[in-house]
Amino acid sequence: MSYSTIATTKQLLTSTFGNGLPVPPEVRAQGIHWVEFVSDSTQPLIPIILKAHESFAALKGLEGILAVAVSKERFGHAKDIKATVNCTHAALFPAMNYLSTVDGIPKWDPEMTKKIKIEDSDLNHVYNNVYRRMLTSYYRTKDGRFYHLHASLNATPTFDALGLPPYDEEKNERRAAQEVIERRTLTLTSDELEDMIKKIKQPGSLCQTREEFLASSYGKHVSSRPLFELQQLESTSPPLKLSSQGPNILSGVKILDLTRVIAGPVISRTLAEYGAQVIRVTSHNLPDQAYYAVDFNFGKRTVDLDLKSPEGRQVFENLLEEVDVIVDGYRGGAIARLGYGPHDLLKRFAGKRGFVYVKETCYGEGGEYSDRPGWQQIADSVSGVSWANGKAKGLEEPIAPPFPLADFGAGELGCIATLNALHHRMTKGGSFFTSVSLVKYNDWLFSCGTYPEQLWKSMVDAHGQESRELRRHSGPDDVGLVAINSIQRLNPNLREEPDFMFESGNTPFGVVRTQSPVVRVEPYKTAVQSWLNPPRPAGYDSGAEWVTI
């Protein structure tokens, strides 16, 4: 009997409802009937032994279910509204960066630097300096383990702690730079590296197996939690009222995007697909990754505000007066220290209005690691994904997974959690705090199981020699490019599939082609109807105010 990605997707979706998911009873009871899956296949697209293909299709199904729940509350319960999810398109949601083009140029092409000014936001020279960028990798330790260091948005603190120069212009070749760093990590045990990283409050993690993760107190905490957290902050503010005229599911909803890099911006980009008005707030004083603006600033306006200046705070507080959702992707407590955390907003809005506060982190709320910074690669290392990927290829070393699965997984969960919290606001009133994490997505991905041995063998064979040659020193982009190239070789007509790619011609970058919204809820959500703005760089818009639409 041939394998069915749709059948597996439905099984995963059904199982999520039995795992303490904090959704309304009617969604739990009826939701599975509100979504239809199309585009079955006998071989999953993403070359990893974990069921990433089906996990994203299932999450997109869950997104569709919550979107239908909000639609019914807004437009009338009698309406026969259903979501449709193309499983192939959903599986490539985390590959979005490898599919996007500007004026026909792929994002990894060197010519792209003429269109995206990466250096403008790379304030600490992490991405345009080979030596500093190579800090992000798996390194051997004195006790025979592997430890994942990360350059983060500033590599200097970790280089200083390692006793290495923060800059070495002679090491402008990748392997030479990695060898210098590994000579140093080989003089330290994994415990010594871990203590060092914790002391300087930089991202890093021991590469654990799945068994080691589950045996740890932190792993036990994460595995006991639902896919996303929901906490009611207050119950006195009135229900959220949205016009039954729409035209889209989230028309009229105002979202402040306080995020950087991947997972956080994915949350607000996906909510923007539903017609929400999103303003992304960044500061030229803080490092960022301009590379991702092409994909993740779809539907948004972007403003530059210094929240440490009186002028910037005043503008931001004016925006807060009408906000419905705040998406926070900064280090734990960073926004609260500025006076804009969820409990600060409770005091500010007391007796006036409710709100939803969405928190995205690497490690999640609670647990011993909750105050540590982290990235995609760190989540993969601590949860066991990196080891599982290496072992499945017959190696005794960790390897980065194809595509930033945990980043996009957490971003997708953040969209789902927001739709769920907005539904609670519409039906019950009040204010809600909801949170998602990269590690929790990875934990759930593991719980989805692995592919049958024969299916996995056929996937390895199909993706070819270049995929088999990947090793621990292969960077995430190397692994991603190998994966997308083999996926496109195996599916040559993929980009031409109806509704898969979306083109925006009127952008500051040029003609942008990127992945279209995966979930379709007709007639309330399509790419053309729902994205209010073409993508633009950070800080592009001069007016920092909500627009009457």
Short mmCIF file of C-alpha atoms in Angstrom, two decimals, residues 39-536:
data_model
loop_
_atom_site.label_atom_id
_atom_site.label_comp_id
_atom_site.label_asym_id
_atom_site.label_seq_id
_atom_site.Cartn_x
_atom_site.Cartn_y
_atom_site.Cartn_z
CA SER A 39 -2.41 17.39 -3.38
CA ASP A 40 -1.60 13.93 -2.07
CA SER A 41 1.77 12.35 -2.77
CA THR A 42 3.43 9.00 -2.19
CA GLN A 43 6.77 10.58 -1.30
CA PRO A 44 7.14 13.61 1.02
CA LEU A 45 9.06 16.58 -0.39
CA ILE A 46 11.37 17.56 2.48
CA PRO A 47 14.43 15.26 2.75
CA ILE A 48 14.45 14.59 6.49
CA ILE A 49 13.40 11.42 8.30
CA LEU A 50 11.05 13.37 10.59
CA LYS A 51 7.60 14.06 9.13
CA ALA A 52 8.20 17.75 8.41
CA HIS A 53 6.11 17.69 5.21
CA GLU A 54 3.01 16.47 7.01
CA SER A 55 3.66 18.58 10.12
CA PHE A 56 3.39 21.80 8.12
CA ALA A 57 0.33 20.58 6.25
CA ALA A 58 -1.30 19.73 9.59
CA LEU A 59 -0.40 23.12 11.09
CA LYS A 60 -1.76 24.88 8.02
CA GLY A 61 -4.91 22.81 8.51
CA LEU A 62 -5.10 23.99 12.12
CA GLU A 63 -4.59 27.57 10.94
CA GLY A 64 -7.49 27.07 8.52
CA ILE A 65 -9.72 25.70 11.28
CA LEU A 66 -9.09 28.70 13.54
CA ALA A 67 -9.59 31.06 10.58
CA VAL A 68 -12.96 29.45 9.90
CA ALA A 69 -13.87 29.77 13.60
CA VAL A 70 -13.10 33.51 13.47
CA SER A 71 -15.00 33.78 10.16
CA LYS A 72 -18.10 32.16 11.61
CA GLU A 73 -18.02 34.50 14.58
CA ARG A 74 -17.57 37.53 12.33
CA PHE A 75 -19.71 36.73 9.29
CA GLY A 76 -22.34 34.41 10.74
CA HIS A 77 -22.42 30.82 11.95
CA ALA A 78 -24.93 29.82 9.30
CA LYS A 79 -22.43 30.43 6.50
CA ASP A 80 -20.89 27.29 5.03
CA ILE A 81 -17.24 28.28 5.29
CA LYS A 82 -14.40 25.84 4.69
CA ALA A 83 -10.62 26.09 4.47
CA THR A 84 -8.56 24.38 1.77
CA VAL A 85 -4.91 23.42 2.24
CA ASN A 86 -2.64 22.27 -0.55
CA CYS A 87 -0.27 19.87 1.25
CA THR A 88 2.54 20.30 -1.28
CA HIS A 89 2.43 24.07 -0.91
CA ALA A 90 2.25 23.72 2.89
CA ALA A 91 5.31 21.45 2.92
CA LEU A 92 7.34 24.14 1.16
CA PHE A 93 6.22 26.91 3.50
CA PRO A 94 9.53 26.62 5.45
CA ALA A 95 11.43 26.76 2.12
CA MET A 96 10.00 30.17 1.26
CA ASN A 97 13.39 31.93 1.39
CA TYR A 98 14.80 29.50 -1.18
CA LEU A 99 11.92 30.05 -3.59
CA SER A 100 11.66 33.85 -3.54
CA THR A 101 13.13 35.95 -6.34
CA VAL A 102 13.58 39.66 -7.08
CA ASP A 103 13.49 40.54 -10.78
CA GLY A 104 13.99 36.82 -11.43
CA ILE A 105 17.13 36.60 -9.27
CA PRO A 106 17.13 33.99 -6.45
CA LYS A 107 17.92 35.36 -3.01
CA TRP A 108 21.18 33.42 -2.72
CA ASP A 109 22.56 34.89 -5.97
CA PRO A 110 25.41 37.40 -5.32
CA GLU A 111 23.55 39.87 -7.54
CA MET A 112 20.88 40.09 -4.84
CA THR A 113 23.16 42.33 -2.74
CA LYS A 114 22.45 45.10 -5.26
CA LYS A 115 18.76 44.88 -4.43
CA ILE A 116 18.87 44.11 -0.69
CA LYS A 117 21.32 46.25 1.28
CA ILE A 118 22.34 43.61 3.82
CA GLU A 119 25.11 45.78 5.26
CA ASP A 120 22.60 48.49 6.26
CA SER A 121 21.26 46.30 9.09
CA ASP A 122 24.34 44.12 9.73
CA LEU A 123 25.67 46.59 12.29
CA ASN A 124 28.07 44.08 13.87
CA HIS A 125 29.42 42.58 10.63
CA VAL A 126 28.14 39.06 11.23
CA TYR A 127 26.76 38.24 7.80
CA ASN A 128 29.25 40.06 5.56
CA ASN A 129 32.32 38.69 7.36
CA VAL A 130 33.20 35.02 6.78
CA TYR A 131 35.21 34.52 9.97
CA ARG A 132 32.50 35.97 12.23
CA ARG A 133 29.69 34.19 10.38
CA MET A 134 31.40 30.81 10.76
CA LEU A 135 31.02 31.00 14.54
CA THR A 136 27.57 29.59 13.80
CA SER A 137 28.31 25.87 13.47
CA TYR A 138 28.68 22.54 15.27
CA TYR A 139 32.05 22.22 17.00
CA ARG A 140 33.77 19.28 18.67
CA THR A 141 34.71 19.55 22.34
CA LYS A 142 37.43 18.06 24.52
CA ASP A 143 35.11 15.35 25.85
CA GLY A 144 34.07 14.12 22.41
CA ARG A 145 30.72 15.93 22.21
CA PHE A 146 29.41 18.46 19.72
CA TYR A 147 28.42 21.96 20.76
CA HIS A 148 26.58 24.47 18.58
CA LEU A 149 27.88 28.02 18.86
CA HIS A 150 26.02 30.91 17.27
CA ALA A 151 27.17 34.30 15.99
CA SER A 152 23.75 35.74 16.82
CA LEU A 153 23.51 39.39 15.78
CA ASN A 154 26.91 40.12 17.34
CA ALA A 155 29.66 37.50 17.41
CA THR A 156 32.10 39.53 19.53
CA PRO A 157 31.01 38.43 23.05
CA THR A 158 31.48 34.74 22.19
CA PHE A 159 34.81 35.29 20.42
CA ASP A 160 36.01 37.26 23.45
CA ALA A 161 34.94 34.50 25.83
CA LEU A 162 36.72 31.90 23.69
CA GLY A 163 39.89 33.97 23.76
CA LEU A 164 39.83 34.41 19.99
CA PRO A 165 40.12 37.69 18.08
CA PRO A 166 36.66 39.04 17.17
CA TYR A 167 37.94 39.81 13.66
CA ASP A 168 40.45 37.89 11.52
CA GLU A 169 40.48 39.17 7.98
CA GLU A 170 43.02 36.53 6.93
CA LYS A 171 40.49 33.78 7.65
CA ASN A 172 38.19 34.67 4.77
CA GLU A 173 37.62 31.06 3.70
CA ARG A 174 34.95 29.10 5.52
CA ARG A 175 36.80 25.93 6.49
CA ALA A 176 39.88 27.89 7.57
CA ALA A 177 37.71 30.00 9.88
CA GLN A 178 35.96 26.91 11.30
CA GLU A 179 39.29 25.20 11.95
CA VAL A 180 40.52 28.16 14.01
CA ILE A 181 37.37 28.08 16.14
CA GLU A 182 37.41 24.31 16.55
CA ARG A 183 41.02 24.28 17.71
CA ARG A 184 39.79 26.37 20.62
CA THR A 185 36.61 24.38 21.39
CA LEU A 186 38.68 21.17 21.47
CA THR A 187 40.47 22.55 24.55
CA LEU A 188 37.16 22.86 26.43
CA THR A 189 34.68 20.24 27.63
CA SER A 190 31.05 20.60 26.65
CA ASP A 191 30.22 21.55 30.26
CA GLU A 192 32.87 24.27 30.21
CA LEU A 193 31.48 25.64 26.94
CA GLU A 194 27.96 25.53 28.33
CA ASP A 195 28.99 27.41 31.48
CA MET A 196 30.78 30.00 29.37
CA ILE A 197 27.81 30.56 27.07
CA LYS A 198 25.40 30.89 30.01
CA LYS A 199 27.71 33.36 31.75
CA ILE A 200 27.97 35.70 28.78
CA LYS A 201 24.23 35.27 27.97
CA GLN A 202 24.82 34.32 24.34
CA PRO A 203 23.10 31.57 22.32
CA GLY A 204 24.65 28.11 22.25
CA SER A 205 23.73 24.52 23.03
CA LEU A 206 25.12 21.06 23.52
CA CYS A 207 23.97 18.83 20.65
CA GLN A 208 21.71 16.33 22.37
CA THR A 209 19.99 13.20 21.20
CA ARG A 210 16.24 12.98 21.51
CA GLU A 211 16.68 10.62 24.48
CA GLU A 212 18.96 13.10 26.28
CA PHE A 213 16.46 15.90 25.70
CA LEU A 214 13.53 13.91 27.10
CA ALA A 215 15.56 12.79 30.11
CA SER A 216 16.41 16.39 31.08
CA SER A 217 14.18 18.44 33.36
CA TYR A 218 13.81 21.04 30.61
CA GLY A 219 12.87 18.40 28.04
CA LYS A 220 10.28 16.94 30.40
CA HIS A 221 8.80 20.40 30.87
CA VAL A 222 8.58 21.11 27.13
CA SER A 223 7.14 17.70 26.24
CA SER A 224 4.41 18.13 28.88
CA ARG A 225 3.16 21.42 27.40
CA PRO A 226 0.64 22.00 24.56
CA LEU A 227 1.65 23.29 21.15
CA PHE A 228 1.03 26.85 22.30
CA GLU A 229 0.24 28.47 25.62
CA LEU A 230 -2.81 30.62 26.39
CA GLN A 231 -3.38 32.72 29.50
CA GLN A 232 -6.30 35.08 30.13
CA LEU A 233 -4.91 38.29 31.60
CA GLU A 234 -8.23 39.95 32.44
CA SER A 235 -11.92 39.33 31.78
CA THR A 236 -13.56 42.73 32.17
CA SER A 237 -12.90 44.38 28.79
CA PRO A 238 -15.74 43.98 26.25
CA PRO A 239 -15.64 41.51 23.35
CA LEU A 240 -13.81 42.54 20.18
CA LYS A 241 -16.30 43.76 17.59
CA LEU A 242 -15.40 43.41 13.91
CA SER A 243 -17.62 44.56 11.05
CA SER A 244 -19.64 41.83 9.37
CA GLN A 245 -18.87 43.61 6.09
CA GLY A 246 -15.24 42.48 6.29
CA PRO A 247 -14.12 42.21 3.58
CA ASN A 248 -11.48 39.82 4.95
CA ILE A 249 -11.29 37.70 8.07
CA LEU A 250 -9.00 40.10 9.97
CA SER A 251 -9.93 43.38 8.27
CA GLY A 252 -9.80 46.11 10.89
CA VAL A 253 -7.47 44.19 13.24
CA LYS A 254 -4.38 46.26 14.08
CA ILE A 255 -1.09 44.44 14.79
CA LEU A 256 2.21 45.82 16.06
CA ASP A 257 5.10 43.64 14.92
CA LEU A 258 8.07 43.88 17.33
CA THR A 259 10.19 41.09 15.86
CA ARG A 260 13.41 40.31 14.00
CA VAL A 261 14.74 37.57 11.70
CA ILE A 262 12.37 34.62 10.92
CA ALA A 263 9.87 33.15 13.41
CA GLY A 264 8.39 36.42 14.68
CA PRO A 265 8.02 38.08 11.25
CA VAL A 266 6.40 34.88 9.93
CA ILE A 267 3.64 35.26 12.54
CA SER A 268 2.65 38.75 11.42
CA ARG A 269 3.19 38.04 7.70
CA THR A 270 0.74 35.16 7.89
CA LEU A 271 -1.79 37.22 9.85
CA ALA A 272 -1.42 39.92 7.19
CA GLU A 273 -2.66 37.35 4.67
CA TYR A 274 -6.05 37.64 6.39
CA GLY A 275 -6.28 41.41 5.83
CA ALA A 276 -4.93 42.57 9.19
CA GLN A 277 -3.19 45.95 9.27
CA VAL A 278 0.39 45.31 10.40
CA ILE A 279 3.00 47.89 11.35
CA ARG A 280 6.47 46.50 11.89
CA VAL A 281 8.55 48.59 14.30
CA THR A 282 12.35 48.39 14.06
CA SER A 283 15.22 50.71 14.98
CA HIS A 284 18.27 51.66 12.95
CA ASN A 285 20.20 51.40 16.24
CA LEU A 286 19.62 47.64 16.41
CA PRO A 287 21.09 44.95 14.12
CA ASP A 288 18.71 42.98 11.92
CA GLN A 289 18.76 40.80 8.80
CA ALA A 290 17.63 42.85 5.82
CA TYR A 291 17.80 39.67 3.71
CA TYR A 292 14.41 38.54 4.99
CA ALA A 293 12.43 41.72 4.26
CA VAL A 294 11.61 40.50 0.74
CA ASP A 295 9.60 37.58 2.10
CA PHE A 296 8.45 38.59 5.56
CA ASN A 297 7.41 42.22 5.08
CA PHE A 298 4.57 41.32 2.75
CA GLY A 299 1.39 43.04 3.86
CA LYS A 300 3.17 45.32 6.34
CA ARG A 301 4.12 48.92 6.72
CA THR A 302 7.51 49.41 8.38
CA VAL A 303 8.62 52.26 10.62
CA ASP A 304 11.86 53.16 12.39
CA LEU A 305 11.38 54.08 16.07
CA ASP A 306 13.87 54.34 18.91
CA LEU A 307 11.85 53.18 21.92
CA LYS A 308 14.55 54.49 24.24
CA SER A 309 14.00 58.08 23.06
CA PRO A 310 11.11 60.30 24.25
CA GLU A 311 10.12 61.02 20.64
CA GLY A 312 10.07 57.35 19.66
CA ARG A 313 8.14 56.35 22.76
CA GLN A 314 5.47 58.99 22.12
CA VAL A 315 4.88 57.78 18.57
CA PHE A 316 4.81 54.16 19.75
CA GLU A 317 2.35 54.94 22.53
CA ASN A 318 0.07 56.63 20.02
CA LEU A 319 0.06 53.38 18.03
CA LEU A 320 -0.70 51.41 21.19
CA GLU A 321 -3.94 53.33 21.71
CA GLU A 322 -5.62 51.40 18.89
CA VAL A 323 -3.65 48.14 18.84
CA ASP A 324 -5.37 44.73 18.96
CA VAL A 325 -2.33 42.42 18.83
CA ILE A 326 1.32 42.87 19.87
CA VAL A 327 3.79 40.30 18.52
CA ASP A 328 7.01 40.25 20.58
CA GLY A 329 10.02 38.33 19.26
CA TYR A 330 12.80 39.98 21.27
CA ARG A 331 14.78 38.45 24.11
CA GLY A 332 12.72 37.63 27.17
CA GLY A 333 11.91 40.75 29.16
CA ALA A 334 13.40 43.20 26.62
CA ILE A 335 10.07 44.82 25.71
CA ALA A 336 8.87 44.70 29.33
CA ARG A 337 11.98 46.58 30.45
CA LEU A 338 10.92 49.38 28.12
CA GLY A 339 7.55 49.46 29.88
CA TYR A 340 5.49 47.74 27.19
CA GLY A 341 5.20 44.14 28.42
CA PRO A 342 1.81 42.43 28.83
CA HIS A 343 1.35 43.52 32.45
CA ASP A 344 2.31 47.11 31.57
CA LEU A 345 -0.35 47.07 28.87
CA LEU A 346 -2.91 45.71 31.33
CA LYS A 347 -2.44 48.84 33.44
CA ARG A 348 -2.43 51.10 30.39
CA PHE A 349 -5.64 49.66 28.92
CA ALA A 350 -7.52 49.04 32.22
CA GLY A 351 -11.18 49.86 31.70
CA LYS A 352 -10.58 50.82 28.05
CA ARG A 353 -9.87 47.85 25.78
CA GLY A 354 -8.62 44.32 25.56
CA PHE A 355 -5.61 43.07 23.61
CA VAL A 356 -3.66 39.95 22.61
CA TYR A 357 0.05 39.70 23.45
CA VAL A 358 1.95 37.08 21.44
CA LYS A 359 5.40 36.02 22.65
CA GLU A 360 7.77 34.04 20.40
CA THR A 361 10.96 32.55 21.86
CA CYS A 362 13.42 29.75 21.27
CA TYR A 363 12.93 27.88 24.54
CA GLY A 364 9.39 28.81 25.57
CA GLU A 365 7.79 30.09 28.75
CA GLY A 366 8.68 28.36 32.02
CA GLY A 367 11.37 25.77 32.42
CA GLU A 368 15.01 26.34 33.31
CA TYR A 369 16.03 27.68 29.89
CA SER A 370 13.26 30.25 29.49
CA ASP A 371 15.57 33.23 30.02
CA ARG A 372 18.21 32.09 27.51
CA PRO A 373 18.53 33.51 23.98
CA GLY A 374 18.32 31.10 21.08
CA TRP A 375 17.98 30.63 17.35
CA GLN A 376 16.79 27.96 14.93
CA GLN A 377 20.08 26.06 15.06
CA ILE A 378 20.08 26.12 18.86
CA ALA A 379 16.55 24.72 19.00
CA ASP A 380 17.62 21.94 16.60
CA SER A 381 20.63 21.10 18.77
CA VAL A 382 18.96 21.06 22.16
CA SER A 383 15.89 19.08 21.00
CA GLY A 384 17.77 16.37 19.09
CA VAL A 385 16.72 17.30 15.54
CA SER A 386 20.32 17.84 14.40
CA TRP A 387 21.42 14.45 15.73
CA ALA A 388 18.40 12.71 14.24
CA ASN A 389 19.17 14.20 10.83
CA GLY A 390 22.81 13.07 10.99
CA LYS A 391 22.04 9.55 12.23
CA ALA A 392 19.37 9.04 9.58
CA LYS A 393 22.09 9.62 7.00
CA GLY A 394 24.27 6.97 8.66
CA LEU A 395 26.63 9.46 10.31
CA GLU A 396 27.85 9.93 13.87
CA GLU A 397 27.57 13.69 13.79
CA PRO A 398 24.77 16.26 13.83
CA ILE A 399 23.67 17.92 10.58
CA ALA A 400 21.44 20.95 10.12
CA PRO A 401 17.95 20.07 8.85
CA PRO A 402 16.86 21.23 5.41
CA PHE A 403 15.23 24.66 5.81
CA PRO A 404 14.58 26.55 9.06
CA LEU A 405 11.83 24.17 10.14
CA ALA A 406 11.63 25.27 13.78
CA ASP A 407 11.58 28.96 12.83
CA PHE A 408 8.70 28.51 10.42
CA GLY A 409 7.02 26.00 12.73
CA ALA A 410 7.05 28.46 15.63
CA GLY A 411 5.94 31.24 13.28
CA GLU A 412 3.03 29.16 12.07
CA LEU A 413 2.10 28.25 15.64
CA GLY A 414 2.18 31.95 16.49
CA CYS A 415 -0.34 32.69 13.75
CA ILE A 416 -2.59 29.86 14.98
CA ALA A 417 -2.26 31.01 18.60
CA THR A 418 -3.18 34.58 17.61
CA LEU A 419 -6.27 33.51 15.67
CA ASN A 420 -7.29 31.42 18.66
CA ALA A 421 -6.79 34.32 21.11
CA LEU A 422 -8.70 36.71 18.82
CA HIS A 423 -11.57 34.22 18.74
CA HIS A 424 -11.55 34.22 22.55
CA ARG A 425 -11.62 38.04 22.53
CA MET A 426 -14.55 38.05 20.10
CA THR A 427 -16.60 35.55 22.09
CA LYS A 428 -15.64 36.29 25.70
CA GLY A 429 -13.92 39.63 25.82
CA GLY A 430 -10.84 40.14 27.97
CA SER A 431 -7.12 40.19 27.20
CA PHE A 432 -4.88 37.22 26.46
CA PHE A 433 -1.23 36.27 26.55
CA THR A 434 -0.22 33.48 24.17
CA SER A 435 3.23 32.10 23.48
CA VAL A 436 5.06 29.76 21.12
CA SER A 437 8.59 28.41 20.91
CA LEU A 438 10.97 26.87 18.40
CA VAL A 439 11.85 23.99 20.72
CA LYS A 440 8.18 23.10 21.21
CA TYR A 441 7.68 22.81 17.46
CA ASN A 442 10.68 20.47 17.31
CA ASP A 443 9.38 18.44 20.24
CA TRP A 444 6.03 18.04 18.47
CA LEU A 445 7.75 17.20 15.18
CA PHE A 446 9.49 14.31 16.92
CA SER A 447 6.16 13.13 18.36
CA CYS A 448 4.82 12.92 14.78
CA GLY A 449 7.19 9.98 14.23
CA THR A 450 9.61 9.01 11.47
CA TYR A 451 9.04 7.64 7.99
CA PRO A 452 8.98 3.88 7.39
CA GLU A 453 12.44 2.54 6.56
CA GLN A 454 11.73 1.73 2.91
CA LEU A 455 10.12 5.10 2.28
CA TRP A 456 13.08 6.92 3.87
CA LYS A 457 15.55 4.89 1.79
CA SER A 458 13.72 5.81 -1.39
CA MET A 459 13.74 9.48 -0.35
CA VAL A 460 17.51 9.38 0.26
CA ASP A 461 18.08 7.75 -3.12
CA ALA A 462 15.83 10.25 -4.89
CA HIS A 463 17.54 13.31 -3.45
CA GLY A 464 20.90 12.14 -4.70
CA GLN A 465 24.60 12.21 -3.97
CA GLU A 466 24.86 15.92 -3.14
CA SER A 467 22.43 15.47 -0.27
CA ARG A 468 24.38 12.46 1.04
CA GLU A 469 27.60 14.47 1.08
CA LEU A 470 26.34 17.05 3.59
CA ARG A 471 28.21 17.13 6.90
CA ARG A 472 28.17 19.04 10.18
CA HIS A 473 30.27 21.86 8.73
CA SER A 474 27.68 22.39 6.00
CA GLY A 475 25.87 25.59 6.93
CA PRO A 476 22.07 25.89 7.05
CA ASP A 477 22.07 27.67 3.69
CA ASP A 478 24.18 24.89 2.14
CA VAL A 479 21.72 22.26 3.36
CA GLY A 480 18.74 24.36 2.25
CA LEU A 481 20.07 24.96 -1.25
CA VAL A 482 20.88 21.29 -1.76
CA ALA A 483 17.36 20.40 -0.63
CA ILE A 484 15.54 22.95 -2.78
CA ASN A 485 17.61 22.03 -5.83
CA SER A 486 16.77 18.35 -5.50
CA ILE A 487 13.11 19.12 -4.74
CA GLN A 488 12.86 21.19 -7.91
CA ARG A 489 14.70 18.51 -9.91
CA LEU A 490 12.18 15.93 -8.71
CA ASN A 491 9.24 18.32 -9.22
CA PRO A 492 10.19 20.38 -12.30
CA ASN A 493 6.76 22.02 -12.68
CA LEU A 494 6.47 23.04 -9.05
CA ARG A 495 6.85 26.80 -9.50
CA GLU A 496 4.23 26.82 -12.22
CA GLU A 497 1.52 25.18 -10.13
CA PRO A 498 -1.60 27.38 -9.88
CA ASP A 499 -1.69 29.60 -6.77
CA PHE A 500 1.76 28.47 -5.56
CA MET A 501 3.73 31.65 -6.26
CA PHE A 502 2.59 35.26 -5.89
CA GLU A 503 4.05 38.20 -7.80
CA SER A 504 4.21 41.78 -6.58
CA GLY A 505 5.53 44.24 -9.15
CA ASN A 506 5.32 47.47 -7.20
CA THR A 507 7.98 47.07 -4.52
CA PRO A 508 11.12 49.04 -3.55
CA PHE A 509 13.16 45.91 -4.33
CA GLY A 510 11.78 45.26 -7.80
CA VAL A 511 9.41 42.52 -9.00
CA VAL A 512 9.13 40.09 -6.10
CA ARG A 513 7.91 36.52 -6.49
CA THR A 514 7.31 34.63 -3.28
CA GLN A 515 5.13 31.86 -1.95
CA SER A 516 1.41 32.59 -1.93
CA PRO A 517 -0.72 32.08 1.17
CA VAL A 518 -1.21 28.35 1.67
CA VAL A 519 -4.59 28.40 3.44
CA ARG A 520 -7.58 29.39 1.31
CA VAL A 521 -10.84 30.43 2.95
CA GLU A 522 -13.06 31.62 0.13
CA PRO A 523 -14.26 34.29 -0.31
CA TYR A 524 -12.60 35.84 2.73
CA LYS A 525 -8.93 35.14 2.14
CA THR A 526 -6.80 35.09 -0.97
CA ALA A 527 -3.37 36.60 -1.58
CA VAL A 528 -4.65 39.36 -3.86
CA GLN A 529 -7.48 40.38 -1.58
CA SER A 530 -5.71 40.12 1.73
CA TRP A 531 -2.19 41.60 1.53
CA LEU A 532 -2.65 45.33 2.03
CA ASN A 533 0.93 46.34 1.13
CA PRO A 534 3.78 45.09 -1.06
CA PRO A 535 7.00 44.20 0.81
CA ARG A 536 9.42 46.95 1.71
#
